[in-house]
Amino acid sequence: MLKLRTQNNVEQVFDPIRKKWVTFTEEEKVRQFFILQLINELNVPASHISVERQITVNGLTKRYDIVVYKDAKPWMVVECKAPHIPLTQEVLDQAGRYNQTLNAEIIGVTNGREQKFFKIGFSCFAPP
């Protein structure tokens, strides 16, 4: 269940992963409902979820939305968008760029209305 409050005329939600109050934007709504889905429906322990952390991708500082860890390694990367943002190839490419650094098995995108997830096949090429 989401914990909401209004402070200085700004609606906020308590993020159980970051353990702090954040502005309840349209994108944050999608992020928080996906976190609830992970915890309540998929039984992912909160301690295995990371939210809005910085990473370096191709020398640039970026911030991913959600990473789920399995066996202490990134397992799933999720890019969250506001409901009015269509899940285009560009959005999927964004999650894919984050995954160049994270090497997760699954990448996904969601806008709360639609979700697309893909299992990534990592393979090594060994010349003959």
Short mmCIF file of N, CA, C and O in Angstrom, two decimals:
data_model
loop_
_atom_site.label_atom_id
_atom_site.label_comp_id
_atom_site.label_asym_id
_atom_site.label_seq_id
_atom_site.Cartn_x
_atom_site.Cartn_y
_atom_site.Cartn_z
N MET A 1 0.83 -1.18 0.00
CA MET A 1 0.00 0.00 0.00
C MET A 1 0.88 1.25 0.00
O MET A 1 1.88 1.31 0.71
N LEU A 2 0.51 2.22 -0.81
CA LEU A 2 1.28 3.45 -0.89
C LEU A 2 0.97 4.36 0.29
O LEU A 2 -0.17 4.48 0.73
N LYS A 3 2.01 5.02 0.80
CA LYS A 3 1.86 6.02 1.84
C LYS A 3 2.01 7.38 1.19
O LYS A 3 3.06 7.67 0.61
N LEU A 4 0.95 8.19 1.25
CA LEU A 4 0.94 9.50 0.61
C LEU A 4 0.81 10.60 1.64
O LEU A 4 0.24 10.40 2.71
N ARG A 5 1.32 11.78 1.28
CA ARG A 5 1.14 12.97 2.10
C ARG A 5 1.25 14.19 1.18
O ARG A 5 1.77 14.10 0.07
N THR A 6 0.77 15.32 1.69
CA THR A 6 0.93 16.59 0.98
C THR A 6 1.77 17.49 1.86
O THR A 6 1.46 17.68 3.04
N GLN A 7 2.84 18.01 1.29
CA GLN A 7 3.72 18.91 2.02
C GLN A 7 4.00 20.12 1.14
O GLN A 7 4.45 19.97 0.01
N ASN A 8 3.72 21.32 1.66
CA ASN A 8 3.88 22.56 0.89
C ASN A 8 3.15 22.48 -0.44
O ASN A 8 3.69 22.84 -1.49
N ASN A 9 1.93 21.96 -0.40
CA ASN A 9 1.07 21.80 -1.58
C ASN A 9 1.63 20.86 -2.64
O ASN A 9 1.25 20.94 -3.80
N VAL A 10 2.54 19.99 -2.25
CA VAL A 10 3.12 19.01 -3.17
C VAL A 10 2.78 17.61 -2.66
O VAL A 10 3.08 17.28 -1.52
N GLU A 11 2.15 16.82 -3.53
CA GLU A 11 1.82 15.44 -3.16
C GLU A 11 3.09 14.61 -3.19
O GLU A 11 3.87 14.66 -4.14
N GLN A 12 3.30 13.83 -2.13
CA GLN A 12 4.48 12.99 -2.02
C GLN A 12 4.08 11.56 -1.68
O GLN A 12 3.02 11.31 -1.13
N VAL A 13 4.98 10.64 -2.03
CA VAL A 13 4.81 9.23 -1.72
C VAL A 13 6.06 8.77 -0.98
O VAL A 13 7.17 9.23 -1.28
N PHE A 14 5.87 7.86 -0.04
CA PHE A 14 7.03 7.31 0.66
C PHE A 14 7.55 6.13 -0.14
O PHE A 14 6.84 5.16 -0.39
N ASP A 15 8.81 6.23 -0.56
CA ASP A 15 9.43 5.15 -1.32
C ASP A 15 10.03 4.16 -0.32
O ASP A 15 10.96 4.51 0.40
N PRO A 16 9.51 2.93 -0.29
CA PRO A 16 9.99 1.94 0.69
C PRO A 16 11.40 1.43 0.39
O PRO A 16 12.05 0.88 1.27
N ILE A 17 11.89 1.66 -0.82
CA ILE A 17 13.22 1.21 -1.18
C ILE A 17 14.25 2.28 -0.81
O ILE A 17 15.24 2.01 -0.14
N ARG A 18 13.99 3.51 -1.24
CA ARG A 18 14.89 4.62 -0.91
C ARG A 18 14.69 5.12 0.52
O ARG A 18 15.50 5.89 1.01
N LYS A 19 13.59 4.70 1.13
CA LYS A 19 13.24 5.08 2.50
C LYS A 19 13.20 6.59 2.69
O LYS A 19 13.77 7.14 3.63
N LYS A 20 12.49 7.25 1.75
CA LYS A 20 12.31 8.69 1.86
C LYS A 20 11.07 9.11 1.08
O LYS A 20 10.56 8.37 0.24
N TRP A 21 10.58 10.31 1.40
CA TRP A 21 9.44 10.89 0.70
C TRP A 21 9.93 11.52 -0.60
O TRP A 21 10.94 12.23 -0.61
N VAL A 22 9.21 11.25 -1.71
CA VAL A 22 9.55 11.81 -3.01
C VAL A 22 8.28 12.38 -3.64
O VAL A 22 7.16 11.95 -3.33
N THR A 23 8.46 13.35 -4.53
CA THR A 23 7.33 13.95 -5.22
C THR A 23 6.61 12.89 -6.05
O THR A 23 7.23 12.11 -6.76
N PHE A 24 5.29 12.89 -5.94
CA PHE A 24 4.46 11.86 -6.57
C PHE A 24 4.09 12.27 -8.00
O PHE A 24 2.94 12.56 -8.31
N THR A 25 5.10 12.30 -8.89
CA THR A 25 4.89 12.64 -10.29
C THR A 25 4.21 11.47 -11.00
O THR A 25 4.09 10.37 -10.44
N GLU A 26 3.83 11.69 -12.24
CA GLU A 26 3.23 10.60 -13.03
C GLU A 26 4.21 9.45 -13.19
O GLU A 26 3.83 8.28 -13.06
N GLU A 27 5.47 9.74 -13.45
CA GLU A 27 6.47 8.67 -13.58
C GLU A 27 6.69 7.98 -12.24
O GLU A 27 6.84 6.75 -12.19
N GLU A 28 6.68 8.74 -11.16
CA GLU A 28 6.88 8.14 -9.84
C GLU A 28 5.73 7.20 -9.49
O GLU A 28 5.93 6.17 -8.85
N LYS A 29 4.51 7.53 -9.91
CA LYS A 29 3.37 6.64 -9.69
C LYS A 29 3.63 5.29 -10.35
O LYS A 29 3.42 4.24 -9.74
N VAL A 30 4.10 5.33 -11.59
CA VAL A 30 4.40 4.08 -12.32
C VAL A 30 5.48 3.31 -11.58
O VAL A 30 5.37 2.10 -11.36
N ARG A 31 6.54 4.01 -11.16
CA ARG A 31 7.65 3.37 -10.45
C ARG A 31 7.16 2.72 -9.16
O ARG A 31 7.47 1.56 -8.88
N GLN A 32 6.38 3.44 -8.37
CA GLN A 32 5.93 2.91 -7.08
C GLN A 32 4.97 1.74 -7.25
O GLN A 32 5.04 0.77 -6.49
N PHE A 33 4.08 1.81 -8.23
CA PHE A 33 3.17 0.68 -8.43
C PHE A 33 3.93 -0.55 -8.94
O PHE A 33 3.59 -1.68 -8.59
N PHE A 34 4.98 -0.34 -9.73
CA PHE A 34 5.78 -1.48 -10.18
C PHE A 34 6.55 -2.09 -9.00
O PHE A 34 6.64 -3.31 -8.88
N ILE A 35 7.06 -1.25 -8.12
CA ILE A 35 7.74 -1.75 -6.91
C ILE A 35 6.77 -2.58 -6.08
O ILE A 35 7.12 -3.68 -5.61
N LEU A 36 5.54 -2.10 -5.92
CA LEU A 36 4.53 -2.87 -5.18
C LEU A 36 4.26 -4.21 -5.86
O LEU A 36 4.10 -5.23 -5.19
N GLN A 37 4.21 -4.21 -7.18
CA GLN A 37 3.99 -5.45 -7.92
C GLN A 37 5.14 -6.43 -7.67
O GLN A 37 4.91 -7.62 -7.45
N LEU A 38 6.36 -5.92 -7.70
CA LEU A 38 7.53 -6.78 -7.45
C LEU A 38 7.44 -7.41 -6.06
O LEU A 38 7.63 -8.61 -5.90
N ILE A 39 7.14 -6.59 -5.05
CA ILE A 39 7.14 -7.06 -3.67
C ILE A 39 5.92 -7.93 -3.36
O ILE A 39 6.05 -9.03 -2.81
N ASN A 40 4.72 -7.45 -3.72
CA ASN A 40 3.48 -8.12 -3.31
C ASN A 40 3.06 -9.28 -4.20
O ASN A 40 2.48 -10.24 -3.72
N GLU A 41 3.32 -9.17 -5.50
CA GLU A 41 2.86 -10.22 -6.41
C GLU A 41 3.96 -11.20 -6.80
O GLU A 41 3.71 -12.38 -6.99
N LEU A 42 5.18 -10.69 -6.92
CA LEU A 42 6.28 -11.56 -7.35
C LEU A 42 7.18 -11.98 -6.19
O LEU A 42 8.16 -12.69 -6.39
N ASN A 43 6.84 -11.49 -4.99
CA ASN A 43 7.56 -11.86 -3.76
C ASN A 43 9.06 -11.56 -3.82
O ASN A 43 9.88 -12.31 -3.29
N VAL A 44 9.41 -10.45 -4.47
CA VAL A 44 10.80 -10.01 -4.50
C VAL A 44 11.09 -9.28 -3.18
O VAL A 44 10.37 -8.35 -2.84
N PRO A 45 12.10 -9.68 -2.44
CA PRO A 45 12.42 -8.97 -1.20
C PRO A 45 12.83 -7.52 -1.52
O PRO A 45 13.56 -7.28 -2.49
N ALA A 46 12.37 -6.59 -0.71
CA ALA A 46 12.71 -5.18 -0.91
C ALA A 46 14.21 -4.98 -0.93
O ALA A 46 14.73 -4.11 -1.64
N SER A 47 14.93 -5.80 -0.19
CA SER A 47 16.39 -5.67 -0.13
C SER A 47 17.07 -6.04 -1.46
O SER A 47 18.25 -5.76 -1.66
N HIS A 48 16.32 -6.63 -2.39
CA HIS A 48 16.86 -7.01 -3.69
C HIS A 48 16.52 -5.99 -4.78
O HIS A 48 16.77 -6.24 -5.95
N ILE A 49 15.90 -4.88 -4.37
CA ILE A 49 15.46 -3.86 -5.32
C ILE A 49 16.27 -2.58 -5.10
O ILE A 49 16.43 -2.14 -3.96
N SER A 50 16.74 -2.01 -6.18
CA SER A 50 17.47 -0.74 -6.14
C SER A 50 16.71 0.26 -7.01
O SER A 50 16.25 -0.09 -8.10
N VAL A 51 16.59 1.51 -6.54
CA VAL A 51 15.81 2.52 -7.24
C VAL A 51 16.63 3.79 -7.43
O VAL A 51 17.25 4.28 -6.49
N GLU A 52 16.60 4.29 -8.66
CA GLU A 52 17.21 5.57 -9.02
C GLU A 52 18.63 5.73 -8.50
O GLU A 52 18.93 6.61 -7.71
N ARG A 53 19.50 4.88 -8.97
CA ARG A 53 20.92 4.96 -8.62
C ARG A 53 21.71 5.38 -9.85
O ARG A 53 21.35 5.06 -10.99
N GLN A 54 22.80 6.05 -9.61
CA GLN A 54 23.66 6.49 -10.71
C GLN A 54 24.57 5.36 -11.18
O GLN A 54 25.07 4.58 -10.37
N ILE A 55 24.76 5.33 -12.49
CA ILE A 55 25.72 4.42 -13.11
C ILE A 55 26.44 5.20 -14.22
O ILE A 55 25.97 6.26 -14.63
N THR A 56 27.54 4.67 -14.68
CA THR A 56 28.26 5.29 -15.79
C THR A 56 28.06 4.44 -17.03
O THR A 56 28.31 3.23 -17.01
N VAL A 57 27.57 5.08 -18.08
CA VAL A 57 27.31 4.41 -19.35
C VAL A 57 28.06 5.17 -20.44
O VAL A 57 27.78 6.35 -20.67
N ASN A 58 29.01 4.51 -21.05
CA ASN A 58 29.82 5.14 -22.11
C ASN A 58 30.42 6.47 -21.65
O ASN A 58 30.39 7.46 -22.37
N GLY A 59 30.90 6.50 -20.42
CA GLY A 59 31.53 7.70 -19.88
C GLY A 59 30.58 8.76 -19.38
O GLY A 59 31.01 9.81 -18.90
N LEU A 60 29.27 8.53 -19.48
CA LEU A 60 28.27 9.50 -19.04
C LEU A 60 27.57 9.00 -17.78
O LEU A 60 27.31 7.81 -17.64
N THR A 61 27.27 9.92 -16.88
CA THR A 61 26.53 9.56 -15.67
C THR A 61 25.05 9.49 -16.00
O THR A 61 24.47 10.44 -16.52
N LYS A 62 24.45 8.36 -15.70
CA LYS A 62 23.02 8.12 -15.94
C LYS A 62 22.39 7.65 -14.64
O LYS A 62 23.08 7.28 -13.69
N ARG A 63 21.06 7.62 -14.61
CA ARG A 63 20.35 7.18 -13.42
C ARG A 63 19.25 6.21 -13.88
O ARG A 63 18.34 6.60 -14.60
N TYR A 64 19.36 4.96 -13.46
CA TYR A 64 18.32 3.98 -13.83
C TYR A 64 17.13 4.12 -12.88
O TYR A 64 17.23 4.68 -11.80
N ASP A 65 15.98 3.56 -13.31
CA ASP A 65 14.78 3.60 -12.48
C ASP A 65 14.78 2.48 -11.45
O ASP A 65 14.74 2.73 -10.26
N ILE A 66 14.79 1.24 -11.92
CA ILE A 66 14.71 0.08 -11.01
C ILE A 66 15.67 -1.00 -11.50
O ILE A 66 15.72 -1.31 -12.69
N VAL A 67 16.40 -1.58 -10.56
CA VAL A 67 17.19 -2.78 -10.83
C VAL A 67 16.85 -3.79 -9.75
O VAL A 67 16.82 -3.46 -8.57
N VAL A 68 16.57 -5.01 -10.18
CA VAL A 68 16.30 -6.11 -9.26
C VAL A 68 17.53 -7.01 -9.28
O VAL A 68 18.04 -7.37 -10.35
N TYR A 69 18.00 -7.37 -8.09
CA TYR A 69 19.19 -8.20 -7.95
C TYR A 69 18.81 -9.64 -7.62
O TYR A 69 17.83 -9.89 -6.91
N LYS A 70 19.59 -10.56 -8.15
CA LYS A 70 19.44 -11.99 -7.87
C LYS A 70 20.85 -12.53 -7.70
O LYS A 70 21.71 -12.28 -8.55
N ASP A 71 21.10 -13.21 -6.61
CA ASP A 71 22.44 -13.72 -6.31
C ASP A 71 23.49 -12.59 -6.35
O ASP A 71 24.58 -12.75 -6.88
N ALA A 72 23.10 -11.44 -5.80
CA ALA A 72 23.96 -10.26 -5.66
C ALA A 72 24.40 -9.64 -6.99
O ALA A 72 25.31 -8.83 -7.03
N LYS A 73 23.74 -10.02 -8.11
CA LYS A 73 24.05 -9.45 -9.41
C LYS A 73 22.78 -8.87 -10.02
O LYS A 73 21.68 -9.39 -9.78
N PRO A 74 22.90 -7.81 -10.84
CA PRO A 74 21.71 -7.29 -11.51
C PRO A 74 21.04 -8.39 -12.32
O PRO A 74 21.70 -9.08 -13.11
N TRP A 75 19.75 -8.55 -12.11
CA TRP A 75 18.99 -9.57 -12.82
C TRP A 75 17.99 -8.93 -13.80
O TRP A 75 17.77 -9.42 -14.90
N MET A 76 17.39 -7.79 -13.37
CA MET A 76 16.40 -7.13 -14.21
C MET A 76 16.57 -5.62 -14.10
O MET A 76 16.70 -5.09 -13.00
N VAL A 77 16.54 -4.95 -15.26
CA VAL A 77 16.58 -3.49 -15.34
C VAL A 77 15.23 -3.03 -15.87
O VAL A 77 14.77 -3.56 -16.90
N VAL A 78 14.61 -2.07 -15.19
CA VAL A 78 13.30 -1.58 -15.61
C VAL A 78 13.34 -0.07 -15.77
O VAL A 78 13.73 0.64 -14.84
N GLU A 79 12.94 0.39 -16.93
CA GLU A 79 12.80 1.82 -17.19
C GLU A 79 11.33 2.18 -17.09
O GLU A 79 10.49 1.56 -17.74
N CYS A 80 11.01 3.16 -16.24
CA CYS A 80 9.62 3.58 -16.03
C CYS A 80 9.37 4.91 -16.72
O CYS A 80 10.20 5.82 -16.64
N LYS A 81 8.24 5.02 -17.36
CA LYS A 81 7.82 6.25 -18.02
C LYS A 81 6.42 6.62 -17.54
O LYS A 81 5.66 5.76 -17.09
N ALA A 82 6.08 7.88 -17.67
CA ALA A 82 4.73 8.34 -17.33
C ALA A 82 3.73 7.67 -18.27
O ALA A 82 4.09 7.29 -19.40
N PRO A 83 2.47 7.52 -17.83
CA PRO A 83 1.47 6.81 -18.64
C PRO A 83 1.26 7.39 -20.05
O PRO A 83 0.92 6.64 -20.97
N HIS A 84 1.48 8.68 -20.24
CA HIS A 84 1.26 9.28 -21.57
C HIS A 84 2.44 9.07 -22.51
O HIS A 84 2.34 9.40 -23.70
N ILE A 85 3.55 8.50 -22.03
CA ILE A 85 4.73 8.26 -22.86
C ILE A 85 4.62 6.88 -23.50
O ILE A 85 4.58 5.87 -22.79
N PRO A 86 4.56 6.80 -24.83
CA PRO A 86 4.49 5.48 -25.47
C PRO A 86 5.80 4.72 -25.31
O PRO A 86 6.88 5.31 -25.26
N LEU A 87 5.69 3.41 -25.24
CA LEU A 87 6.88 2.56 -25.10
C LEU A 87 7.45 2.27 -26.48
O LEU A 87 7.20 1.24 -27.09
N THR A 88 8.27 3.19 -26.94
CA THR A 88 8.86 3.11 -28.27
C THR A 88 10.20 2.38 -28.23
O THR A 88 10.71 2.06 -27.15
N GLN A 89 10.76 2.18 -29.39
CA GLN A 89 12.09 1.58 -29.48
C GLN A 89 13.11 2.44 -28.76
O GLN A 89 14.03 1.93 -28.12
N GLU A 90 12.94 3.76 -28.79
CA GLU A 90 13.85 4.68 -28.11
C GLU A 90 13.87 4.43 -26.60
O GLU A 90 14.92 4.44 -25.96
N VAL A 91 12.69 4.17 -26.03
CA VAL A 91 12.60 3.88 -24.59
C VAL A 91 13.29 2.55 -24.28
O VAL A 91 14.04 2.44 -23.31
N LEU A 92 13.05 1.56 -25.11
CA LEU A 92 13.71 0.26 -24.92
C LEU A 92 15.22 0.39 -25.08
O LEU A 92 15.99 -0.21 -24.32
N ASP A 93 15.65 1.21 -26.03
CA ASP A 93 17.09 1.43 -26.22
C ASP A 93 17.71 2.06 -24.97
O ASP A 93 18.86 1.75 -24.63
N GLN A 94 16.97 2.93 -24.31
CA GLN A 94 17.47 3.55 -23.08
C GLN A 94 17.77 2.48 -22.03
O GLN A 94 18.84 2.47 -21.43
N ALA A 95 16.83 1.56 -21.83
CA ALA A 95 17.05 0.46 -20.88
C ALA A 95 18.22 -0.40 -21.34
O ALA A 95 19.03 -0.85 -20.53
N GLY A 96 18.32 -0.61 -22.65
CA GLY A 96 19.42 -1.39 -23.19
C GLY A 96 20.77 -0.74 -22.95
O GLY A 96 21.76 -1.43 -22.66
N ARG A 97 20.84 0.58 -23.06
CA ARG A 97 22.10 1.28 -22.79
C ARG A 97 22.51 1.10 -21.33
O ARG A 97 23.68 0.89 -21.02
N TYR A 98 21.55 1.19 -20.41
CA TYR A 98 21.86 0.96 -18.99
C TYR A 98 22.39 -0.45 -18.80
O TYR A 98 23.28 -0.69 -18.01
N ASN A 99 21.83 -1.38 -19.56
CA ASN A 99 22.22 -2.76 -19.40
C ASN A 99 23.61 -3.06 -19.96
O ASN A 99 24.20 -4.08 -19.63
N GLN A 100 24.15 -2.17 -20.78
CA GLN A 100 25.54 -2.34 -21.23
C GLN A 100 26.48 -2.32 -20.03
O GLN A 100 27.51 -2.98 -20.03
N THR A 101 26.11 -1.56 -19.00
CA THR A 101 26.90 -1.49 -17.78
C THR A 101 26.48 -2.56 -16.78
O THR A 101 27.31 -3.17 -16.12
N LEU A 102 25.16 -2.81 -16.67
CA LEU A 102 24.64 -3.69 -15.62
C LEU A 102 24.67 -5.17 -15.97
O LEU A 102 24.76 -6.03 -15.10
N ASN A 103 24.55 -5.51 -17.25
CA ASN A 103 24.55 -6.90 -17.72
C ASN A 103 23.47 -7.75 -17.05
O ASN A 103 23.73 -8.89 -16.64
N ALA A 104 22.28 -7.21 -16.95
CA ALA A 104 21.15 -7.96 -16.38
C ALA A 104 20.60 -8.94 -17.41
O ALA A 104 20.73 -8.74 -18.61
N GLU A 105 19.95 -9.97 -16.91
CA GLU A 105 19.37 -11.00 -17.77
C GLU A 105 18.08 -10.52 -18.43
O GLU A 105 17.72 -10.98 -19.51
N ILE A 106 17.37 -9.61 -17.78
CA ILE A 106 16.07 -9.14 -18.27
C ILE A 106 16.08 -7.62 -18.29
O ILE A 106 16.53 -6.97 -17.34
N ILE A 107 15.58 -7.05 -19.40
CA ILE A 107 15.34 -5.61 -19.43
C ILE A 107 13.87 -5.39 -19.72
O ILE A 107 13.23 -6.19 -20.41
N GLY A 108 13.33 -4.32 -19.15
CA GLY A 108 11.92 -4.05 -19.34
C GLY A 108 11.63 -2.57 -19.30
O GLY A 108 12.42 -1.77 -18.79
N VAL A 109 10.49 -2.23 -19.86
CA VAL A 109 9.99 -0.87 -19.85
C VAL A 109 8.51 -0.92 -19.47
O VAL A 109 7.80 -1.87 -19.82
N THR A 110 8.06 0.09 -18.74
CA THR A 110 6.66 0.17 -18.38
C THR A 110 6.22 1.62 -18.29
O THR A 110 7.02 2.49 -17.92
N ASN A 111 4.98 1.86 -18.67
CA ASN A 111 4.38 3.18 -18.47
C ASN A 111 3.13 3.04 -17.60
O ASN A 111 2.30 3.94 -17.55
N GLY A 112 3.01 1.91 -16.94
CA GLY A 112 1.86 1.66 -16.09
C GLY A 112 0.66 1.09 -16.82
O GLY A 112 -0.16 0.40 -16.24
N ARG A 113 0.57 1.37 -18.09
CA ARG A 113 -0.52 0.84 -18.92
C ARG A 113 -0.06 -0.37 -19.71
O ARG A 113 -0.84 -1.24 -20.05
N GLU A 114 1.21 -0.34 -20.03
CA GLU A 114 1.80 -1.37 -20.88
C GLU A 114 3.16 -1.73 -20.31
O GLU A 114 3.86 -0.88 -19.75
N GLN A 115 3.53 -3.00 -20.43
CA GLN A 115 4.84 -3.46 -20.00
C GLN A 115 5.43 -4.34 -21.09
O GLN A 115 4.72 -5.16 -21.68
N LYS A 116 6.73 -4.14 -21.33
CA LYS A 116 7.44 -4.99 -22.30
C LYS A 116 8.72 -5.44 -21.62
O LYS A 116 9.50 -4.62 -21.15
N PHE A 117 8.93 -6.75 -21.60
CA PHE A 117 10.13 -7.31 -20.98
C PHE A 117 10.78 -8.29 -21.94
O PHE A 117 10.10 -9.00 -22.67
N PHE A 118 12.11 -8.29 -21.89
CA PHE A 118 12.88 -9.12 -22.80
C PHE A 118 14.00 -9.81 -22.04
O PHE A 118 14.67 -9.19 -21.22
N LYS A 119 14.18 -11.08 -22.34
CA LYS A 119 15.30 -11.83 -21.77
C LYS A 119 16.47 -11.66 -22.72
O LYS A 119 16.35 -11.88 -23.93
N ILE A 120 17.60 -11.28 -22.16
CA ILE A 120 18.79 -11.01 -22.96
C ILE A 120 19.65 -12.26 -22.97
O ILE A 120 19.95 -12.83 -21.93
N GLY A 121 20.07 -12.67 -24.15
CA GLY A 121 20.94 -13.82 -24.29
C GLY A 121 22.38 -13.35 -24.46
O GLY A 121 22.72 -12.78 -25.49
N PHE A 122 23.18 -13.56 -23.43
CA PHE A 122 24.59 -13.23 -23.54
C PHE A 122 25.32 -14.48 -23.99
O PHE A 122 25.16 -15.55 -23.42
N SER A 123 26.12 -14.33 -25.02
CA SER A 123 26.89 -15.48 -25.46
C SER A 123 28.29 -15.01 -25.84
O SER A 123 28.49 -13.85 -26.20
N CYS A 124 29.20 -15.91 -25.77
CA CYS A 124 30.58 -15.60 -26.13
C CYS A 124 30.86 -16.18 -27.51
O CYS A 124 30.44 -17.29 -27.82
N PHE A 125 31.59 -15.43 -28.29
CA PHE A 125 31.98 -15.91 -29.60
C PHE A 125 33.46 -16.31 -29.52
O PHE A 125 34.29 -15.50 -29.14
N ALA A 126 33.69 -17.53 -29.84
CA ALA A 126 35.08 -18.00 -29.85
C ALA A 126 35.41 -18.39 -31.29
O ALA A 126 34.81 -19.30 -31.85
N PRO A 127 36.34 -17.68 -31.90
CA PRO A 127 36.69 -18.04 -33.29
C PRO A 127 37.26 -19.45 -33.37
O PRO A 127 37.86 -19.92 -32.39
N PRO A 128 37.06 -20.10 -34.51
CA PRO A 128 37.56 -21.49 -34.66
C PRO A 128 39.06 -21.57 -34.64
O PRO A 128 39.78 -20.68 -34.83
#
